[in-house]
Amino acid sequence: SQQGEEDPQALSIQEGENATMNCSYKTSINNLQWYRQNSGRGLVHLILIRSNEREKHSGRLRVTLDTSKKSSSLLITASRAADTASYFCATDAVDTDKLIFGTGTRLQVFP
Amino acid sequence: NAGVTQTPKFQVLKTGQSMTLQCAQDMNHNSMYWYRQDPGMGLRLIYYSASEGTTDKGEVPNGYNVSRLNKREFSLRLESAAPSQTSVYFCASRAGGARGYTFGSGTRLTVV
């Protein structure tokens, strides 16, 4: 079964609003990553947070990680129509060399 | 820099036919991966190769074989295609350690 589960499955907001997506996982991890996928395209790496980090920023992206709850969140601030895409969390589990993906959140940002 | 290149981009097969999906990366990455993505779902790992000369099964390996031909190339073979293998296939690579993956643009496969 897939490692990560994301919530919500779909999110619709207006431009300028913030978007928050959550990810839960099951096992111990080395790091957690977030990816973006535009419709019909490949995935693009957004940000990586290590297991000993609690928060990380990159531009308008803010990621938090709570290893005690096995959960992470991705916040996109001041969203734009161009942020419309699917967003996936992926976990790099301890003692493996593979990335396991969640089911994704479809974000729609209306102009 | 091309990154990760997948060929072909589209393919239609008849049930029982075989084919090989090709993947090549020019970033000198150690690890390479094959995923499939079904409509409305995340990616599921089929096979991966942590280094040249090694391959391991992922979550959904049945019906597939792989070859890590050299450090650059990692191919995925369907010996006898089935309609359940209709999907979009993504190849990815990474250098190793705590780094993100680089994905190809995908191969859309339809088995009729």
XYZ file of N, CA and C in Angstrom:
669
model
N 0.850 -1.189 0.000
C 0.000 0.000 0.000
C 0.882 1.235 0.000
N 0.308 2.348 -0.447
C 1.089 3.563 -0.530
C 1.435 4.075 0.854
N 2.575 4.726 0.931
C 3.078 5.203 2.206
C 2.311 6.400 2.712
N 2.046 7.339 1.798
C 1.473 8.600 2.240
C 0.027 8.763 1.832
N -0.714 9.430 2.695
C -2.082 9.789 2.372
C -2.198 11.289 2.506
N -2.828 11.904 1.528
C -2.911 13.349 1.542
C -4.327 13.839 1.724
N -4.408 15.005 2.288
C -5.694 15.587 2.637
C -5.593 17.102 2.447
N -6.537 17.757 1.759
C -7.691 17.122 1.109
C -7.309 16.494 -0.224
N -8.218 15.764 -0.821
C -7.969 15.217 -2.153
C -8.035 16.313 -3.194
N -8.875 17.304 -2.956
C -9.012 18.410 -3.897
C -9.255 19.692 -3.115
N -8.753 20.798 -3.672
C -8.835 22.092 -3.001
C -9.008 23.167 -4.052
N -10.013 24.019 -3.859
C -10.257 25.133 -4.780
C -10.214 26.434 -3.997
N -9.400 27.375 -4.474
C -9.264 28.657 -3.789
C -9.171 29.780 -4.816
N -9.255 31.008 -4.340
C -9.093 32.186 -5.189
C -7.625 32.627 -5.146
N -7.207 33.260 -6.218
C -5.870 33.848 -6.247
C -5.660 34.750 -5.041
N -4.465 34.701 -4.467
C -4.149 35.512 -3.305
C -4.354 34.802 -1.992
N -5.195 33.771 -1.984
C -5.420 33.008 -0.767
C -4.271 32.024 -0.542
N -4.197 31.528 0.669
C -3.207 30.505 0.994
C -3.809 29.121 0.812
N -2.962 28.170 0.420
C -3.397 26.777 0.249
C -2.584 25.891 1.176
N -3.272 25.062 1.929
C -2.592 24.135 2.838
C -2.972 22.707 2.505
N -1.951 21.872 2.345
C -2.150 20.460 2.066
C -1.439 19.646 3.136
N -2.048 18.546 3.529
C -1.498 17.722 4.585
C -1.157 16.325 4.082
N -0.167 15.740 4.727
C 0.306 14.413 4.334
C 0.567 13.601 5.592
N 0.072 12.378 5.616
C 0.387 11.475 6.718
C 1.097 10.248 6.165
N 1.995 9.698 6.968
C 2.737 8.524 6.515
C 2.843 7.522 7.650
N 3.459 6.358 7.348
C 3.330 5.249 8.288
C 4.613 4.816 8.976
N 5.754 4.967 8.322
C 6.978 4.410 8.903
C 8.016 5.493 9.168
N 9.133 5.102 9.751
C 10.217 6.047 10.006
C 10.852 6.486 8.691
N 11.208 7.744 8.632
C 11.698 8.287 7.371
C 13.048 8.985 7.533
N 13.777 9.055 6.427
C 14.988 9.884 6.360
C 14.615 11.322 6.023
N 13.687 11.450 5.086
C 13.217 12.762 4.698
C 11.859 12.638 4.028
N 11.221 13.773 3.860
C 9.932 13.844 3.177
C 10.050 14.912 2.107
N 9.478 14.627 0.949
C 9.604 15.542 -0.187
C 8.230 15.890 -0.729
N 8.139 17.060 -1.309
C 6.915 17.481 -1.986
C 7.221 17.712 -3.459
N 6.278 17.257 -4.289
C 6.399 17.384 -5.736
C 5.136 18.015 -6.299
N 5.303 18.618 -7.435
C 4.192 19.228 -8.149
C 4.080 18.572 -9.515
N 2.841 18.376 -9.981
C 2.604 17.802 -11.296
C 1.524 18.595 -12.003
N 1.913 19.233 -13.080
C 0.925 19.883 -13.940
C 0.250 18.809 -14.793
N -0.958 19.088 -15.199
C -1.755 18.107 -15.922
C -1.002 17.557 -17.136
N -0.873 16.234 -17.192
C -0.240 15.595 -18.337
C 1.270 15.691 -18.375
N 1.868 16.165 -17.296
C 3.316 16.339 -17.278
C 3.978 15.475 -16.216
N 5.310 15.496 -16.196
C 6.058 14.787 -15.163
C 6.051 15.561 -13.856
N 6.634 14.941 -12.827
C 6.682 15.572 -11.514
C 7.914 16.453 -11.376
N 7.743 17.530 -10.642
C 8.843 18.455 -10.395
C 9.061 18.548 -8.891
N 10.307 18.374 -8.480
C 10.653 18.433 -7.064
C 10.536 19.868 -6.553
N 9.820 20.038 -5.428
C 9.634 21.374 -4.848
C 10.552 21.600 -3.655
N 10.507 20.685 -2.705
C 11.207 20.934 -1.450
C 11.403 19.610 -0.715
N 12.479 19.524 0.045
C 12.801 18.341 0.839
C 13.028 18.768 2.273
N 12.455 18.034 3.202
C 12.669 18.321 4.621
C 13.186 17.049 5.287
N 14.285 17.173 6.014
C 14.893 16.014 6.664
C 14.149 15.674 7.952
N 14.345 14.479 8.429
C 13.608 14.023 9.607
C 13.960 14.802 10.869
N 15.126 15.451 10.893
C 15.510 16.221 12.080
C 15.157 17.708 11.949
N 14.447 18.053 10.879
C 13.983 19.421 10.678
C 12.497 19.508 10.972
N 12.054 20.659 11.415
C 10.639 20.836 11.741
C 9.928 21.768 10.767
N 10.696 22.664 10.157
C 10.081 23.614 9.238
C 11.128 24.027 8.205
N 10.636 24.261 6.985
C 11.526 24.696 5.921
C 10.765 25.617 4.985
N 11.473 26.633 4.457
C 10.843 27.595 3.566
C 11.577 27.599 2.231
N 10.812 27.845 1.180
C 11.397 28.067 -0.137
C 10.445 28.965 -0.911
N 10.805 30.237 -1.020
C 9.928 31.183 -1.711
C 8.575 31.266 -1.023
N 7.498 30.985 -1.763
C 6.142 31.025 -1.193
C 5.730 29.698 -0.555
N 6.655 28.759 -0.491
C 6.363 27.449 0.080
C 6.877 27.359 1.510
N 6.039 26.771 2.362
C 6.466 26.486 3.730
C 6.056 25.052 4.039
N 7.006 24.262 4.468
C 6.753 22.861 4.806
C 7.041 22.649 6.277
N 6.153 21.922 6.933
C 6.400 21.515 8.313
C 6.417 19.992 8.391
N 7.101 19.494 9.381
C 7.196 18.054 9.588
C 7.078 17.753 11.072
N 6.182 16.856 11.410
C 6.011 16.392 12.788
C 6.214 14.874 12.782
N 7.412 14.439 13.142
C 7.719 13.008 13.076
C 6.988 12.226 14.169
N 6.606 12.894 15.259
C 5.869 12.176 16.315
C 4.463 11.825 15.849
N 3.898 12.656 14.993
C 2.566 12.399 14.439
C 2.644 11.790 13.049
N 3.868 11.644 12.532
C 4.061 11.138 11.173
C 3.194 11.932 10.187
N 3.399 13.237 10.207
C 2.619 14.083 9.305
C 3.442 15.276 8.858
N 3.023 15.825 7.710
C 3.669 16.997 7.145
C 2.598 17.873 6.514
N 2.900 19.147 6.380
C 1.992 20.039 5.668
C 2.783 20.917 4.716
N 2.137 21.242 3.617
C 2.693 22.161 2.629
C 1.772 23.369 2.550
N 2.321 24.538 2.772
C 1.572 25.779 2.678
C 2.098 26.571 1.489
N 1.191 26.951 0.606
C 1.535 27.853 -0.502
C 0.879 29.182 -0.183
N 1.667 30.214 0.007
C 1.107 31.518 0.340
C 0.841 32.330 -0.918
N -0.127 33.227 -0.815
C -0.454 34.140 -1.910
C -0.536 33.405 -3.243
N -1.429 32.444 -3.320
C -1.481 31.561 -4.477
C -1.784 32.315 -5.770
N -1.351 31.708 -6.859
C -1.551 32.255 -8.198
C -2.239 31.215 -9.059
N -2.864 31.647 -10.129
C -3.512 30.701 -11.037
C -2.509 29.671 -11.548
N -1.264 30.092 -11.704
C -0.218 29.185 -12.204
C 0.147 28.093 -11.204
N -0.324 28.206 -9.963
C -0.074 27.157 -8.970
C -1.029 25.978 -9.144
N -2.014 26.129 -10.016
C -2.948 25.030 -10.282
C -2.187 23.803 -10.761
N -2.319 22.709 -10.005
C -1.570 21.485 -10.277
C -1.964 20.451 -9.232
N -1.397 19.259 -9.355
C -1.499 18.259 -8.294
C -0.210 18.273 -7.497
N -0.354 18.117 -6.197
C 0.804 18.150 -5.307
C 0.877 16.822 -4.561
N 2.082 16.256 -4.546
C 2.290 14.943 -3.937
C 3.364 15.029 -2.866
N 3.106 14.364 -1.746
C 4.183 14.153 -0.789
C 4.790 12.787 -1.075
N 6.050 12.643 -0.713
C 6.753 11.376 -0.936
C 7.731 11.172 0.204
N 7.784 9.963 0.706
C 8.648 9.671 1.845
C 9.807 8.774 1.458
N 10.937 9.128 1.998
C 12.171 8.370 1.816
C 12.365 7.600 3.121
N 11.935 6.333 3.111
C 11.909 5.573 4.351
C 13.308 5.126 4.770
N 13.483 4.963 6.066
C 14.757 4.492 6.614
C 15.067 3.102 6.065
N 16.353 2.867 5.763
C 16.849 1.560 5.295
C 16.317 1.146 3.931
N 15.884 2.108 3.145
C 15.500 1.791 1.763
C 16.150 2.815 0.853
N 16.082 2.580 -0.420
C 16.574 3.566 -1.380
C 15.471 3.895 -2.356
N 14.256 4.038 -1.835
C 13.147 4.299 -2.733
C 12.205 5.305 -2.105
N 11.510 6.023 -2.984
C 10.587 7.072 -2.587
C 9.171 6.555 -2.797
N 8.347 6.676 -1.780
C 6.969 6.218 -1.870
C 6.053 7.434 -1.838
N 5.146 7.490 -2.798
C 4.307 8.666 -2.986
C 2.935 8.530 -2.353
N 2.397 9.660 -1.948
C 1.015 9.724 -1.513
C 0.087 9.843 -2.705
N -1.179 9.977 -2.402
C -2.202 9.972 -3.448
C -2.421 11.342 -4.072
N -1.903 12.392 -3.459
C -1.938 13.706 -4.075
C -3.123 14.576 -3.707
N -2.915 15.876 -3.819
C -3.977 16.885 -3.661
C -4.058 17.674 -4.947
N -5.259 17.748 -5.515
C -5.461 18.550 -6.729
C -5.847 19.961 -6.304
N -5.004 20.906 -6.638
C -5.234 22.308 -6.284
C -5.693 23.074 -7.509
N -6.804 23.783 -7.367
C -7.316 24.668 -8.423
C -7.332 26.084 -7.854
N -6.614 26.980 -8.518
C -6.583 28.375 -8.099
C -7.283 29.199 -9.163
N -8.377 29.856 -8.766
C -9.180 30.640 -9.706
C -8.695 32.093 -9.726
N -8.593 32.656 -10.944
C -8.144 34.050 -11.048
C -9.154 35.017 -10.444
N 21.243 20.504 -21.046
C 21.104 19.304 -20.235
C 19.715 18.737 -20.387
N 19.627 17.453 -20.814
C 18.321 16.860 -21.050
C 17.690 16.378 -19.758
N 18.473 15.986 -18.749
C 17.900 15.450 -17.520
C 17.572 13.989 -17.694
N 16.280 13.633 -17.589
C 15.816 12.262 -17.761
C 14.969 12.208 -19.033
N 15.360 11.352 -19.941
C 14.678 11.233 -21.224
C 14.003 9.876 -21.339
N 12.716 9.895 -21.643
C 11.963 8.659 -21.813
C 11.484 8.535 -23.240
N 11.559 7.326 -23.762
C 11.001 7.034 -25.076
C 10.294 5.693 -25.052
N 9.175 5.537 -25.797
C 8.487 6.604 -26.526
C 7.628 7.438 -25.590
N 6.988 8.476 -26.109
C 6.079 9.291 -25.316
C 4.672 8.694 -25.292
N 4.313 8.028 -26.373
C 3.006 7.396 -26.469
C 3.171 6.017 -27.121
N 2.334 5.073 -26.709
C 2.377 3.741 -27.312
C 1.038 3.053 -27.110
N 0.569 2.400 -28.166
C -0.617 1.554 -28.076
C -0.188 0.127 -28.393
N -0.527 -0.780 -27.521
C -0.193 -2.192 -27.706
C -1.464 -3.027 -27.720
N -1.374 -4.151 -28.379
C -2.446 -5.135 -28.277
C -2.109 -6.092 -27.136
N -3.141 -6.630 -26.519
C -2.935 -7.601 -25.445
C -2.019 -8.723 -25.917
N -1.002 -9.016 -25.103
C -0.068 -10.073 -25.423
C 1.209 -9.608 -26.108
N 1.195 -8.408 -26.645
C 2.405 -7.884 -27.267
C 3.422 -7.497 -26.199
N 4.667 -7.414 -26.649
C 5.731 -7.018 -25.726
C 6.333 -5.699 -26.192
N 6.940 -4.985 -25.251
C 7.656 -3.766 -25.604
C 8.575 -3.363 -24.460
N 9.529 -2.515 -24.802
C 10.480 -1.998 -23.825
C 10.397 -0.488 -23.792
N 10.243 0.055 -22.594
C 10.287 1.492 -22.383
C 11.722 1.866 -22.018
N 12.200 2.886 -22.697
C 13.583 3.280 -22.490
C 13.672 4.522 -21.605
N 14.726 4.564 -20.801
C 14.981 5.716 -19.943
C 16.482 5.951 -19.876
N 16.869 7.213 -20.032
C 18.288 7.564 -19.929
C 18.425 8.882 -19.191
N 19.456 8.970 -18.344
C 19.732 10.219 -17.624
C 21.190 10.611 -17.860
N 21.386 11.925 -17.929
C 22.732 12.428 -18.220
C 23.312 13.203 -17.050
N 22.863 12.907 -15.833
C 23.281 13.652 -14.652
C 24.237 12.847 -13.769
N 24.678 11.695 -14.253
C 25.582 10.830 -13.513
C 24.974 10.366 -12.181
N 23.654 10.192 -12.174
C 22.974 9.740 -10.965
C 23.167 8.244 -10.746
N 23.238 7.860 -9.476
C 23.413 6.441 -9.153
C 22.115 5.659 -9.237
N 21.037 6.234 -8.721
C 19.781 5.493 -8.562
C 18.779 5.872 -9.644
N 18.066 4.850 -10.104
C 17.028 5.073 -11.111
C 15.784 4.272 -10.745
N 14.618 4.766 -11.200
C 13.332 4.237 -10.742
C 12.329 4.217 -11.881
N 11.424 3.233 -11.812
C 10.264 3.210 -12.688
C 9.000 3.225 -11.836
N 8.107 4.180 -12.166
C 6.812 4.296 -11.507
C 5.713 4.204 -12.553
N 4.535 3.824 -12.095
C 3.341 3.950 -12.926
C 2.324 4.827 -12.195
N 1.547 5.563 -12.983
C 0.539 6.438 -12.418
C -0.772 6.185 -13.123
N -1.744 5.768 -12.357
C -3.077 5.509 -12.895
C -3.961 6.716 -12.613
N -5.024 6.906 -13.398
C -5.843 8.122 -13.280
C -6.257 8.437 -11.849
N -6.000 9.681 -11.448
C -6.425 10.133 -10.134
C -5.641 9.556 -8.980
N -4.523 8.904 -9.287
C -3.761 8.266 -8.212
C -2.341 8.806 -8.161
N -1.698 8.503 -7.114
C -0.283 8.824 -6.987
C 0.561 7.850 -7.778
N 1.841 7.925 -7.577
C 2.759 7.055 -8.294
C 3.039 5.803 -7.482
N 3.097 4.669 -8.167
C 3.444 3.415 -7.509
C 4.740 2.894 -8.105
N 5.639 2.485 -7.241
C 6.964 2.056 -7.666
C 6.910 0.653 -8.243
N 7.473 0.487 -9.436
C 7.488 -0.823 -10.091
C 8.797 -1.534 -9.781
N 9.889 -0.931 -10.163
C 11.241 -1.442 -9.918
C 12.168 -0.258 -9.707
N 13.286 -0.529 -9.057
C 14.301 0.502 -8.935
C 15.686 -0.130 -8.968
N 16.660 0.738 -9.187
C 18.052 0.317 -9.258
C 18.871 1.299 -8.440
N 19.376 0.847 -7.319
C 20.122 1.734 -6.424
C 21.500 2.072 -6.980
N 22.014 1.211 -7.825
C 23.318 1.467 -8.442
C 23.441 0.576 -9.675
N 24.397 0.891 -10.490
C 24.632 0.095 -11.688
C 24.854 -1.364 -11.296
N 24.130 -2.259 -11.963
C 24.290 -3.680 -11.694
C 23.332 -4.256 -10.687
N 22.518 -3.415 -10.055
C 21.542 -3.911 -9.077
C 20.144 -3.446 -9.450
N 19.166 -4.337 -9.222
C 17.765 -3.969 -9.393
C 16.955 -4.601 -8.277
N 15.857 -3.939 -7.886
C 15.001 -4.457 -6.826
C 13.548 -4.176 -7.162
N 12.685 -5.047 -6.632
C 11.258 -4.883 -6.856
C 10.709 -3.767 -5.988
N 9.700 -3.090 -6.545
C 8.967 -2.090 -5.788
C 7.627 -2.635 -5.337
N 6.613 -1.763 -5.361
C 5.281 -2.146 -4.881
C 4.515 -3.025 -5.860
N 4.690 -2.782 -7.162
C 3.869 -3.470 -8.168
C 4.725 -4.036 -9.298
N 5.604 -5.019 -9.031
C 6.522 -5.511 -10.062
C 5.956 -6.563 -11.016
N 4.818 -7.153 -10.672
C 4.320 -8.273 -11.475
C 3.996 -7.835 -12.902
N 4.499 -8.628 -13.870
C 4.258 -8.339 -15.273
C 5.329 -7.481 -15.919
N 6.343 -7.116 -15.141
C 7.413 -6.245 -15.642
C 8.786 -6.854 -15.367
N 9.744 -6.480 -16.215
C 11.155 -6.770 -15.956
C 11.959 -5.507 -16.245
N 13.123 -5.407 -15.639
C 13.958 -4.228 -15.861
C 15.388 -4.648 -16.154
N 16.107 -3.712 -16.773
C 17.541 -3.895 -17.020
C 18.244 -2.582 -16.756
N 19.255 -2.607 -15.891
C 20.112 -1.425 -15.724
C 21.309 -1.664 -16.632
N 21.191 -1.155 -17.826
C 22.155 -1.444 -18.881
C 23.527 -0.870 -18.556
N 23.541 0.293 -17.982
C 24.772 0.973 -17.562
C 24.324 2.068 -16.602
N 25.202 2.953 -16.219
C 24.814 3.957 -15.243
C 23.750 4.904 -15.796
N 23.745 5.113 -17.085
C 22.837 6.080 -17.701
C 21.452 5.517 -17.971
N 21.363 4.225 -18.284
C 20.132 3.693 -18.855
C 19.458 2.639 -17.977
N 18.128 2.736 -17.919
C 17.338 1.812 -17.111
C 16.048 1.550 -17.886
N 15.900 0.334 -18.405
C 14.757 0.040 -19.266
C 13.734 -0.822 -18.528
N 12.487 -0.667 -18.956
C 11.369 -1.413 -18.378
C 10.717 -2.224 -19.489
N 10.566 -3.518 -19.280
C 10.008 -4.382 -20.313
C 8.702 -5.010 -19.862
N 7.738 -4.964 -20.777
C 6.479 -5.675 -20.605
C 6.542 -6.877 -21.546
N 6.581 -8.068 -21.004
C 6.740 -9.265 -21.830
C 5.451 -9.644 -22.550
N 4.331 -9.485 -21.872
C 3.035 -9.845 -22.443
C 2.002 -8.853 -21.904
N 1.814 -7.775 -22.640
C 1.015 -6.666 -22.128
C -0.436 -7.061 -21.850
N -0.979 -6.487 -20.793
C -2.367 -6.719 -20.403
C -3.063 -5.368 -20.257
N -4.387 -5.325 -20.454
C -5.108 -4.045 -20.301
C -4.875 -3.380 -18.944
N -4.617 -4.168 -17.897
C -4.361 -3.599 -16.568
C -3.057 -2.810 -16.508
N -2.237 -2.953 -17.528
C -0.979 -2.202 -17.577
C -1.126 -0.878 -18.326
N -2.327 -0.561 -18.736
C -2.601 0.768 -19.295
C -2.365 1.797 -18.206
N -1.444 2.726 -18.470
C -1.031 3.660 -17.438
C -0.065 4.673 -18.037
N 0.335 5.630 -17.210
C 1.434 6.516 -17.576
C 2.645 6.075 -16.770
N 3.742 5.850 -17.457
C 4.957 5.346 -16.821
C 5.986 6.467 -16.726
N 6.534 6.624 -15.528
C 7.546 7.645 -15.291
C 8.848 7.004 -14.845
N 9.920 7.486 -15.414
C 11.257 7.120 -14.980
C 11.815 8.285 -14.171
N 12.616 7.983 -13.179
C 13.214 9.023 -12.348
C 14.617 8.607 -11.952
N 15.413 9.592 -11.551
C 16.762 9.296 -11.080
C 17.121 10.254 -9.955
N 18.129 9.860 -9.173
C 18.666 10.776 -8.185
C 20.120 10.406 -7.912
N 20.843 11.394 -7.420
C 22.270 11.204 -7.203
C 22.528 10.284 -6.020
N 21.645 10.322 -5.030
C 21.874 9.552 -3.808
C 21.821 10.495 -2.628
N 21.632 9.937 -1.448
C 21.542 10.775 -0.271
C 20.234 11.544 -0.236
N 20.196 12.575 0.553
C 18.962 13.334 0.747
C 18.789 14.362 -0.368
N 18.380 13.883 -1.493
C 18.157 14.750 -2.638
C 16.840 14.391 -3.309
N 16.291 15.347 -4.019
C 15.065 15.095 -4.746
C 15.318 14.282 -5.997
N 14.234 13.748 -6.529
C 14.304 12.976 -7.754
C 14.092 13.896 -8.949
N 14.666 13.506 -10.064
C 14.391 14.159 -11.338
C 13.583 13.192 -12.179
N 12.431 13.651 -12.651
C 11.530 12.786 -13.409
C 11.598 13.070 -14.898
N 11.359 12.013 -15.678
C 11.120 12.180 -17.094
C 9.706 12.670 -17.330
N 9.377 12.915 -18.594
C 8.063 13.475 -18.927
C 6.990 12.411 -19.085
N 7.372 11.139 -19.017
C 6.385 10.073 -18.997
C 6.153 9.410 -20.341
N 5.683 8.153 -20.270
C 5.236 7.399 -21.439
C 3.792 6.993 -21.185
N 2.920 7.421 -22.089
C 1.505 7.059 -21.950
C 1.254 5.788 -22.741
N 0.968 4.699 -22.036
C 0.792 3.379 -22.654
C -0.657 2.948 -22.554
N -1.197 2.543 -23.686
C -2.544 1.987 -23.724
C -2.467 0.561 -24.258
N -3.063 -0.364 -23.535
C -3.108 -1.765 -23.967
C -4.555 -2.112 -24.277
N -4.787 -2.501 -25.532
C -6.168 -2.773 -25.960
C -6.389 -4.278 -26.188
